[in-house]
Amino acid sequence: MTTPPPQAPVAGADTPAAPAPAGPPSAAGRLPLADRAEVRAWTGAFLRGEGRRLALAFGLFAAALVASLVGPRLLGHLVESVKDGTTTGRVDVLALAFVAILVGHALLARAARTQATLLGERVLARTRENFVRRVLGLPLSEVEAVGTGDLLSRATTDADRLNESIRQAVPRIALAAVTLVFTFAAILLTSPLLALGLLAGVPFAALSTWWYRPRATRAYELLLAQEADVLAVTHETTRGAATVEALGLGPRQVRRHGAAVDHVVRTRQRTTWLQTIWFPSLDLATMVPMALTLLIGGLAYQRGEVGLAELTAVVLYVQALGEPLNDLLTWTDELQIGNAALRRILGVERLPREESRPPAPTDGHAIRLDGVGFGYGPGREVLTGIDLDIAAGERLVVVGASGAGKSTLGKLLAGVHHATRGTVRIGGADVTTLPVGQLRREIVLVTQEQHVFTGTVRDNLLLAGDGAEARPEDGYGDRAEGSAGDGAEGSAADARLWAALETVLLADWVRSLPDGLDSEIGPGAALVSPSHAQQLALARLLLSDPYALVLDEATALLDSSASRRVERSLAALIEGRTVISIVHRLDSVRDADRIAVMDGGRIVELGSHDELLAADGAYASLWHSWDSARRP
């Protein structure tokens, strides 16, 4: 019986992922798919880059194939020799030769599979690394717009499926195709008469495959997208577990996850139903020729038109046709899954990249917003008519009710999002014209969530370096030598790192670690508290030395003690820099040069603390409300 090739398991509750409101997840925010031309270009680059390894693997497969074809012929001669009453010595020689052929075939097949596995793992590593480089080259606004589950699934399960296709499907298909050609040639050379029975299997294989292939392609593409939705729901629920529990959203998330899994199950059932029609047809494509060959062979042997050796060899050859024919068609099915996965992986290329532009001229470091508006989509404008001048070295505090547009304004200032109307300029240059490296030297966004990367303290600090220069890549994701931190490691001396740690009040904690700067931190190593993670992020900022900072509730997630430590670190960081602070608590607004009050996506008031209190407007209401709430 024909059996399908192994497939990746259905993503389930233990697999990470993000969702849509009530009901099944939607396709909104999903990365695009590559087209056939892009897949062909990747395939061509892969063949050029791995030509030698492929040739070696296929050469070993071909040698194993030749050995497997010699076996039936030897067995046929052995049977005929026994029938003709040959000597014991000849039988022993033929039997030993047959055993040697089997051993040689096994060794060659093992070597071929080893080479194919190494090739698949090599491509898997390169594909994942190249995918991450592509994502890191996207504008931050694009990364935020796509679903987390879609990104995760393309970098993990889709890459695994591509690896499976290259490691298993490609060599198996090539071997099966060559085996069919060689075996058919061997049958023709042995007995053209008996080869006629093979024609009976062609309609079963051709017609069923013609019916099955387009339907399966659509089903597999849908399946991969639905598994990404499962991944998204699980990742969102896991990452926001505290919020889910606090708001009692557990049943809602369970329903959403169940709806996503139901979609996957139904698509799996669809593909299984298609296979219940296709696979029996493939079985008939081998069983019918076998029956006809035995019938034709028996009649021909009775008439003396074929000998026993020829009949035995042809029967064995026809029997051997079943496995490569099934391999060719069923592993082509697996290759379809790999092709769908490859289209998803390469689809990220369709998104706009952060372009490498020549440095834009700047005239100082003042920030100016002229008629700025921004929306997350048609009819979803959250900022409108923003006009604002921020002098170099000024400290501006932005306040307002939740949903007023404060965080969105901060992302526009930092270049994370680009204005849909108007312009944001730094030093007279439009932020959209600034190369990413120059923009990050001008202004950096600091939020309440900071990430500690697995590695050493030194590794985490050296992320503040300029990063790697653009590296040439081959068309299918060749791995670039070196690492993003190499350039920074050579220039950032330990004294500079320690100075940054001292400034943000983190040096004593690092000295308490077993290996100081070379201590491993993160999951599975030294634990990093939220306040230390924030201080570590501030040390990175000191090393990158931007001219301006946008602080979006940078201490909001910390307890009061940790918040005070980080705020002391912030005080050292903001010395001499332009600072735009987005706050909900009004503790430190008195120290600001100016305060911008936002409401409904607009700046409704702008001035110093005393000026705004005297105006008795929106800010005065916020201040008096907050001041009375904090008093016992």
XYZ file of C-alpha atoms in Angstrom:
632
model
C 0.000 0.000 0.000
C 1.074 3.567 -0.671
C 1.780 5.616 2.438
C 2.256 9.382 2.598
C 5.627 10.885 3.527
C 6.021 12.179 7.082
C 4.462 15.562 7.734
C 5.025 18.081 10.479
C 2.570 17.826 13.358
C -0.370 20.141 13.688
C 0.496 23.169 15.785
C -1.290 22.830 19.068
C -1.594 24.252 22.497
C 2.086 23.760 23.262
C 3.191 25.673 20.192
C 3.706 29.461 20.469
C 1.300 32.363 18.531
C -1.704 35.875 17.962
C -5.386 36.282 17.040
C -8.340 38.326 15.922
C -11.368 39.328 17.927
C -14.155 36.814 18.392
C -14.062 33.980 15.954
C -11.185 32.496 13.991
C -8.025 34.453 13.359
C -8.008 36.509 10.217
C -5.379 37.051 7.550
C -4.912 40.686 8.552
C -1.296 41.640 9.088
C -0.007 38.480 7.407
C 3.210 38.526 5.427
C 2.861 38.105 1.642
C 3.809 35.027 -0.391
C 6.580 34.869 -2.967
C 5.552 34.156 -6.554
C 6.826 31.402 -8.852
C 9.535 33.589 -10.364
C 11.002 34.271 -6.918
C 10.897 30.572 -6.049
C 12.668 29.739 -9.336
C 15.319 32.366 -8.606
C 15.909 30.896 -5.139
C 16.081 27.384 -6.584
C 18.608 28.477 -9.209
C 20.773 30.149 -6.570
C 20.522 27.049 -4.390
C 21.607 24.760 -7.242
C 24.530 27.041 -8.084
C 25.625 27.404 -4.480
C 25.319 23.734 -3.544
C 26.129 22.134 -6.898
C 29.053 20.067 -5.599
C 27.238 18.766 -2.563
C 24.206 17.907 -4.672
C 26.376 16.161 -7.251
C 28.052 14.103 -4.524
C 24.740 13.115 -2.951
C 23.144 12.232 -6.290
C 26.284 10.374 -7.376
C 26.081 8.199 -4.286
C 22.360 7.664 -4.829
C 23.026 6.689 -8.463
C 25.732 4.213 -7.413
C 23.344 2.693 -4.875
C 20.714 2.485 -7.620
C 23.018 0.657 -10.002
C 23.841 -1.813 -7.241
C 20.136 -2.390 -6.586
C 19.497 -3.081 -10.302
C 22.311 -5.618 -10.575
C 20.804 -7.701 -7.747
C 17.640 -8.918 -9.554
C 19.680 -9.866 -12.643
C 22.083 -11.927 -10.527
C 19.148 -13.559 -8.756
C 17.604 -14.436 -12.105
C 20.839 -16.102 -13.244
C 21.018 -17.935 -9.934
C 17.486 -19.336 -10.375
C 18.180 -20.408 -13.954
C 21.526 -21.951 -12.982
C 19.838 -24.050 -10.288
C 17.161 -25.123 -12.804
C 19.820 -26.122 -15.351
C 21.699 -28.147 -12.724
C 24.836 -26.018 -12.441
C 27.688 -26.781 -10.042
C 27.659 -25.899 -6.365
C 30.671 -23.655 -6.869
C 28.842 -21.497 -9.427
C 25.829 -21.200 -7.115
C 28.146 -20.153 -4.265
C 29.845 -17.527 -6.450
C 26.542 -16.075 -7.604
C 25.156 -16.087 -4.041
C 28.299 -14.361 -2.678
C 28.137 -11.783 -5.474
C 24.474 -11.157 -4.656
C 25.289 -10.641 -0.951
C 28.175 -8.317 -1.861
C 25.855 -6.279 -4.071
C 23.340 -5.980 -1.203
C 26.054 -4.841 1.231
C 27.426 -2.346 -1.305
C 23.952 -0.996 -1.947
C 23.338 -0.547 1.786
C 26.638 1.307 2.317
C 26.158 3.554 -0.699
C 22.566 4.350 0.276
C 23.669 5.233 3.814
C 26.411 7.557 2.527
C 23.937 9.201 0.149
C 21.400 9.792 2.928
C 24.145 11.250 5.142
C 25.136 13.738 2.451
C 21.498 14.677 1.855
C 20.957 15.223 5.597
C 24.055 17.439 5.884
C 22.889 19.437 2.878
C 19.407 19.863 4.363
C 20.740 21.003 7.742
C 23.095 23.460 6.044
C 20.256 24.975 4.057
C 18.013 25.027 7.152
C 20.583 27.049 9.104
C 21.183 29.463 6.246
C 17.497 29.907 5.532
C 16.706 30.755 9.138
C 19.658 33.115 9.474
C 18.806 34.851 6.235
C 15.143 35.135 7.235
C 16.137 36.824 10.496
C 18.419 39.212 8.575
C 15.567 40.064 6.230
C 13.193 40.736 9.115
C 15.804 42.884 10.864
C 16.129 44.843 7.628
C 12.430 45.722 7.620
C 11.143 49.037 8.891
C 9.968 48.684 12.499
C 6.478 49.752 11.461
C 6.249 46.780 9.088
C 7.445 44.333 11.750
C 4.847 45.669 14.186
C 2.113 45.387 11.557
C 2.513 41.660 10.827
C 1.303 38.949 13.162
C 3.829 37.462 15.581
C 2.624 33.962 14.776
C 3.186 34.499 11.054
C 6.789 35.557 11.674
C 7.437 32.711 14.122
C 5.918 30.032 11.922
C 7.906 31.143 8.874
C 11.162 31.137 10.820
C 10.503 27.765 12.518
C 7.950 25.288 11.163
C 8.155 26.539 7.571
C 11.954 26.401 7.649
C 11.715 22.860 9.062
C 9.442 21.841 6.203
C 11.837 23.325 3.666
C 14.651 21.382 5.327
C 12.606 18.190 5.128
C 11.959 18.792 1.444
C 15.643 19.307 0.648
C 16.903 16.578 2.952
C 14.319 13.954 2.040
C 12.015 14.917 -0.811
C 14.558 16.230 -3.352
C 16.932 13.225 -3.220
C 14.064 10.751 -2.976
C 12.337 12.281 -5.993
C 15.548 12.404 -8.005
C 16.425 8.852 -7.017
C 12.910 7.639 -7.792
C 12.916 9.299 -11.212
C 16.304 7.842 -12.123
C 15.279 4.452 -10.720
C 12.148 4.398 -12.874
C 14.130 5.271 -15.987
C 16.866 2.731 -15.283
C 14.414 0.005 -14.264
C 12.251 0.538 -17.324
C 15.379 0.433 -19.487
C 16.430 -2.782 -17.767
C 12.996 -4.318 -18.465
C 13.178 -3.295 -22.131
C 16.671 -4.757 -22.478
C 15.599 -7.945 -20.731
C 12.327 -8.502 -22.585
C 10.525 -5.903 -24.734
C 7.477 -8.183 -24.822
C 7.015 -8.225 -21.064
C 7.488 -4.424 -20.917
C 4.074 -3.966 -22.584
C 2.299 -4.680 -19.291
C 3.710 -1.462 -17.800
C 1.488 0.682 -20.021
C -1.596 -0.379 -18.083
C -0.474 1.590 -15.018
C -0.051 4.947 -16.771
C -3.740 6.073 -16.702
C -4.093 5.372 -12.989
C -0.992 7.395 -12.064
C -1.418 10.252 -14.576
C -5.139 10.957 -14.213
C -5.253 10.714 -10.409
C -2.208 12.990 -10.053
C -3.667 15.521 -12.515
C -6.819 15.628 -10.362
C -5.021 15.683 -7.000
C -2.137 18.133 -7.480
C -3.900 21.546 -7.786
C -6.335 20.743 -4.984
C -3.526 19.655 -2.663
C -1.458 22.771 -3.434
C -4.259 25.089 -2.336
C -4.926 22.991 0.758
C -1.273 23.010 1.866
C -0.931 26.774 1.471
C -4.092 27.252 3.533
C -2.855 24.765 6.135
C 0.429 26.617 6.702
C -1.386 29.929 7.113
C -3.840 28.395 9.592
C -1.034 26.822 11.621
C 0.527 30.285 11.823
C -2.751 31.510 13.332
C -2.587 28.781 15.989
C 0.976 29.829 16.743
C -0.124 33.453 17.022
C -2.957 32.739 19.469
C -0.739 30.611 21.704
C 2.139 33.104 21.678
C -0.163 36.008 22.485
C -1.832 34.117 25.325
C 1.462 32.910 26.799
C 3.195 36.260 26.612
C 0.205 38.084 28.083
C -0.602 35.394 30.655
C -0.694 37.898 33.530
C -3.118 40.168 31.680
C -5.259 37.207 30.583
C -5.520 36.026 34.190
C -6.106 39.504 35.644
C -8.951 40.280 33.221
C -10.454 36.796 33.254
C -9.817 36.310 29.540
C -8.875 32.633 29.853
C -12.145 31.207 28.438
C -12.054 33.709 25.554
C -8.487 32.758 24.619
C -9.325 29.065 24.886
C -12.219 29.586 22.459
C -9.991 31.485 20.040
C -7.332 28.795 20.210
C -9.961 26.110 19.703
C -11.356 27.934 16.675
C -7.863 28.212 15.163
C -7.120 24.525 15.774
C -10.519 23.556 14.305
C -9.568 25.315 11.077
C -6.303 23.344 10.947
C -8.103 20.061 11.656
C -10.661 20.678 8.909
C -7.933 21.457 6.389
C -6.031 18.337 7.493
C -9.196 16.325 6.957
C -9.523 17.840 3.509
C -5.982 16.802 2.534
C -6.567 13.326 4.004
C -9.740 12.954 1.949
C -7.823 13.918 -1.195
C -5.186 11.310 -0.347
C -7.773 8.570 0.169
C -8.567 8.929 -3.534
C -5.025 9.513 -4.797
C -3.094 6.815 -2.922
C -5.327 3.868 -3.937
C -4.963 5.030 -7.541
C -1.172 4.894 -7.163
C -1.462 1.369 -5.778
C -3.466 0.357 -8.872
C -0.743 1.930 -11.051
C 1.685 -0.740 -9.775
C -0.611 -3.703 -9.056
C -2.308 -3.772 -12.468
C 1.023 -3.852 -14.417
C 2.268 -6.579 -12.071
C -0.778 -8.744 -12.775
C -0.505 -8.193 -16.552
C 3.235 -8.939 -16.502
C 2.618 -12.255 -14.729
C -0.164 -13.099 -17.203
C 1.855 -12.134 -20.300
C 5.019 -13.719 -18.862
C 3.308 -17.010 -18.087
C 1.862 -17.295 -21.608
C 5.178 -16.267 -23.203
C 7.133 -18.797 -21.105
C 4.761 -21.602 -22.137
C 5.343 -20.699 -25.778
C 9.109 -20.514 -25.267
C 9.251 -16.799 -26.124
C 11.012 -15.897 -22.857
C 13.277 -17.860 -20.560
C 12.940 -18.374 -16.817
C 15.831 -15.980 -16.096
C 14.196 -13.199 -18.120
C 10.772 -13.833 -16.543
C 12.221 -13.844 -13.005
C 14.215 -10.635 -13.582
C 11.271 -8.789 -15.184
C 8.878 -9.796 -12.377
C 11.388 -8.548 -9.824
C 11.932 -5.342 -11.834
C 8.179 -4.697 -12.099
C 7.789 -5.342 -8.394
C 10.667 -2.914 -7.783
C 8.883 -0.241 -9.865
C 6.199 0.170 -7.209
C 8.414 1.775 -4.576
C 10.102 4.401 -6.804
C 6.785 5.254 -8.478
C 5.144 5.801 -5.120
C 8.208 7.710 -3.915
C 8.169 9.934 -6.966
C 4.544 10.911 -6.536
C 4.166 10.953 -2.741
C 7.449 12.798 -2.149
C 6.402 15.233 -4.840
C 3.471 15.838 -2.517
C 5.933 16.577 0.298
C 7.811 18.841 -2.079
C 4.592 20.797 -2.552
C 4.526 21.447 1.176
C 8.153 22.564 0.978
C 7.305 24.821 -1.951
C 4.450 26.410 0.012
C 6.815 26.890 2.969
C 9.475 28.424 0.712
C 6.947 30.895 -0.722
C 6.110 31.965 2.821
C 9.774 32.318 3.818
C 10.675 34.318 0.711
C 7.509 36.413 1.020
C 9.254 38.738 3.467
C 11.302 40.015 0.517
C 8.146 41.675 -0.790
C 8.002 44.029 2.166
C 9.907 47.313 1.922
C 13.390 47.315 3.434
C 15.147 49.985 5.385
C 16.976 51.546 2.457
C 20.659 52.398 2.608
C 20.722 56.080 1.769
C 23.606 58.533 1.843
C 23.612 60.488 5.111
C 21.093 63.315 4.993
C 22.486 66.753 5.859
C 21.574 67.965 9.346
C 21.688 71.450 10.765
C 22.050 70.904 14.487
C 19.734 68.544 16.368
C 16.503 70.498 16.793
C 13.266 68.584 16.136
C 10.363 70.072 14.184
C 6.923 68.673 13.362
C 4.899 70.437 10.653
C 1.227 69.537 10.157
C 1.866 65.939 11.185
C -0.926 63.395 10.959
C -0.791 59.636 11.332
C -3.226 56.749 10.986
C -2.866 52.989 11.319
C -5.071 52.569 8.251
C -7.840 54.238 6.260
C -10.273 55.878 8.642
C -8.073 55.114 11.672
C -6.220 58.409 12.118
C -4.901 58.852 15.659
C -2.831 62.045 15.248
C -3.805 65.164 13.357
C -2.462 68.664 12.893
C 0.618 68.326 15.122
C 2.924 71.387 14.963
C 5.800 71.337 17.421
C 9.354 72.704 17.728
C 11.746 71.055 20.193
C 15.066 72.822 20.730
C 18.293 70.851 21.111
C 18.834 70.043 24.783
C 15.238 70.815 25.745
C 13.254 68.592 28.092
C 9.661 68.190 26.939
C 7.041 66.202 28.852
C 3.972 64.874 27.013
C 0.869 64.220 29.123
C -2.744 63.335 28.418
C -5.408 60.737 28.998
C -5.000 57.149 27.772
C -5.632 56.965 24.033
C -4.728 60.598 23.436
C -1.932 59.588 21.018
C 1.131 60.094 23.254
C 2.891 56.801 22.455
C 2.120 57.152 18.744
C 3.703 60.616 18.801
C 6.785 59.128 20.466
C 7.086 56.484 17.739
C 6.816 59.158 15.041
C 9.559 61.221 16.687
C 11.817 58.132 16.878
C 11.148 57.172 13.251
C 9.435 53.880 14.150
C 6.366 55.077 12.236
C 6.362 57.626 9.424
C 3.815 60.404 9.282
C 0.980 59.884 6.817
C 0.669 63.685 6.534
C 3.172 66.421 7.234
C 6.853 66.013 8.069
C 9.047 65.230 11.060
C 12.508 66.808 10.801
C 15.630 66.425 12.888
C 18.287 69.040 12.267
C 16.360 70.140 9.191
C 16.390 66.660 7.628
C 13.199 64.654 7.122
C 13.453 61.515 9.288
C 12.297 59.433 6.312
C 15.516 60.402 4.482
C 17.866 59.528 7.339
C 19.695 56.183 7.151
C 18.797 53.947 10.098
C 22.279 54.194 11.624
C 22.246 57.989 11.535
C 18.644 58.158 12.788
C 19.524 56.026 15.816
C 22.457 58.318 16.612
C 20.044 61.234 16.521
C 17.127 59.845 18.531
C 16.219 56.616 20.358
C 12.922 55.392 21.810
C 13.055 53.920 25.351
C 9.916 52.026 26.385
C 8.857 50.232 29.556
C 9.732 46.820 28.047
C 13.387 45.940 27.518
C 14.835 42.673 26.261
C 17.822 40.853 27.716
C 19.501 38.761 25.021
C 20.824 35.337 25.967
C 24.592 35.645 26.222
C 27.098 37.540 28.330
C 26.804 41.002 29.839
C 29.480 42.061 27.357
C 27.418 40.727 24.436
C 24.370 42.677 25.597
C 26.371 45.890 25.907
C 28.149 45.492 22.585
C 24.792 45.467 20.815
C 25.113 49.239 21.050
C 27.896 49.129 18.440
C 27.383 50.199 14.864
C 26.659 46.606 13.869
C 27.900 44.707 10.900
C 28.349 46.282 7.558
C 26.100 45.106 4.770
C 27.243 41.668 3.743
C 26.815 40.011 0.384
C 24.319 37.206 0.384
C 23.643 34.594 -2.205
C 20.173 34.261 -3.607
C 18.985 31.565 -1.241
C 20.485 32.860 1.979
C 24.185 32.147 2.184
C 25.580 32.649 5.637
C 27.744 35.704 6.038
C 30.944 35.261 7.969
C 31.375 37.214 11.171
C 28.784 38.570 13.538
C 27.005 41.796 14.137
C 29.070 42.536 17.175
C 32.515 41.992 15.675
C 33.066 45.598 14.709
C 31.936 46.909 18.077
C 33.948 44.340 20.048
C 37.198 45.589 18.575
C 36.538 49.224 19.448
C 34.656 49.196 22.771
C 37.233 48.702 25.507
C 36.254 47.208 28.839
C 36.855 50.580 30.504
C 34.145 52.130 28.318
C 31.724 49.348 29.191
C 32.401 49.703 32.904
C 31.993 53.472 32.654
C 28.543 53.002 31.110
C 27.592 50.525 33.848
C 28.820 52.911 36.556
C 26.775 55.751 35.062
C 23.524 53.772 35.183
C 24.346 52.392 38.682
C 24.662 48.779 37.486
C 28.402 48.183 37.923
C 28.128 46.690 41.425
C 25.575 44.133 40.228
C 27.788 43.078 37.304
C 30.804 42.771 39.647
C 28.743 40.441 41.841
C 28.313 38.012 38.956
C 30.798 35.102 38.747
C 32.607 36.289 35.614
C 31.830 39.993 35.560
C 31.344 41.213 31.998
C 31.707 37.653 30.710
C 28.947 36.257 32.936
C 26.094 34.538 31.137
C 22.713 36.168 31.735
C 19.184 35.440 30.589
C 17.133 32.213 30.573
C 19.106 29.301 32.023
C 21.812 31.596 33.443
C 21.930 34.533 35.857
C 18.450 35.992 36.283
C 17.999 39.666 35.428
C 15.369 41.618 37.361
C 13.136 44.093 35.490
C 15.006 47.062 36.968
C 18.404 45.603 36.041
C 17.128 44.852 32.543
C 16.081 48.482 32.186
C 19.430 49.695 33.529
C 21.250 47.382 31.119
C 19.232 48.872 28.266
C 20.169 52.365 29.456
C 23.852 51.382 29.483
C 23.472 50.292 25.864
C 21.971 53.685 25.123
C 24.923 55.437 26.714
C 27.277 53.467 24.491
C 25.270 54.350 21.370
C 25.273 58.012 22.556
C 22.176 59.457 20.826
C 21.488 63.193 20.830
C 17.826 62.797 21.819
C 15.721 60.341 23.796
C 12.018 59.563 23.720
C 11.090 58.027 27.080
C 7.721 56.293 26.892
C 6.802 55.392 30.479
C 10.274 53.908 30.905
C 9.732 53.048 34.602
C 5.986 52.307 34.589
C 6.351 48.517 35.025
C 8.748 48.724 37.983
C 7.969 48.832 41.688
C 8.718 52.021 43.582
C 12.186 50.947 44.785
C 13.296 49.701 41.350
C 11.710 52.744 39.732
C 13.821 55.077 41.882
C 17.026 53.218 40.940
C 16.225 53.403 37.244
C 15.211 57.043 37.480
C 18.589 57.856 39.054
C 20.170 56.027 36.095
C 17.982 58.024 33.720
C 19.098 61.262 35.330
C 22.679 60.461 34.379
C 21.647 59.367 30.893
C 19.646 62.462 29.951
C 22.307 64.948 31.008
C 22.918 67.280 28.055
C 20.473 65.481 25.744
C 17.129 66.408 24.241
C 14.487 64.438 26.149
C 10.832 63.878 25.268
C 9.157 62.110 28.212
C 5.740 60.496 27.805
C 4.223 60.102 31.261
C 0.999 59.226 33.039
C 2.199 60.097 36.530
C 2.892 63.787 36.994
C 5.618 63.399 39.659
C 8.422 65.002 37.685
C 6.643 67.336 35.266
C 7.742 70.408 37.235
C 11.337 69.812 36.073
C 10.393 69.970 32.373
C 11.185 73.002 30.235
C 7.772 72.631 28.605
C 4.742 70.402 28.872
C 2.634 69.310 25.865
C -0.920 68.273 26.677
C -2.524 65.885 24.180
C -6.197 65.146 23.667
C -7.870 63.377 20.746
C -4.641 63.140 18.750
C -3.850 66.872 19.021
C -1.631 69.052 21.168
C -4.183 71.222 22.950
C -1.811 73.037 25.340
C 1.920 73.778 25.385
C 3.927 75.651 27.995
C 5.710 75.437 31.334
C 4.105 73.984 34.449
C 3.362 77.409 35.918
C 2.077 78.787 32.609
C -0.337 75.916 32.124
C -1.606 76.066 35.683
C -2.255 79.785 35.223
C -4.167 79.081 31.979
C -6.564 76.873 34.022
C -7.188 74.543 31.077
C -6.808 70.805 30.407
C -3.427 70.555 32.135
C -4.655 72.340 35.254
C -7.538 69.832 35.485
C -5.105 66.894 35.130
C -2.775 68.352 37.719
C -5.411 69.094 40.340
C -7.006 65.665 39.837
C -3.644 63.882 40.193
C -2.540 66.072 43.125
C -5.719 65.421 45.089
C -5.593 61.662 44.367
C -2.072 61.276 45.791
C -2.851 63.097 49.022
C -4.063 60.980 51.946
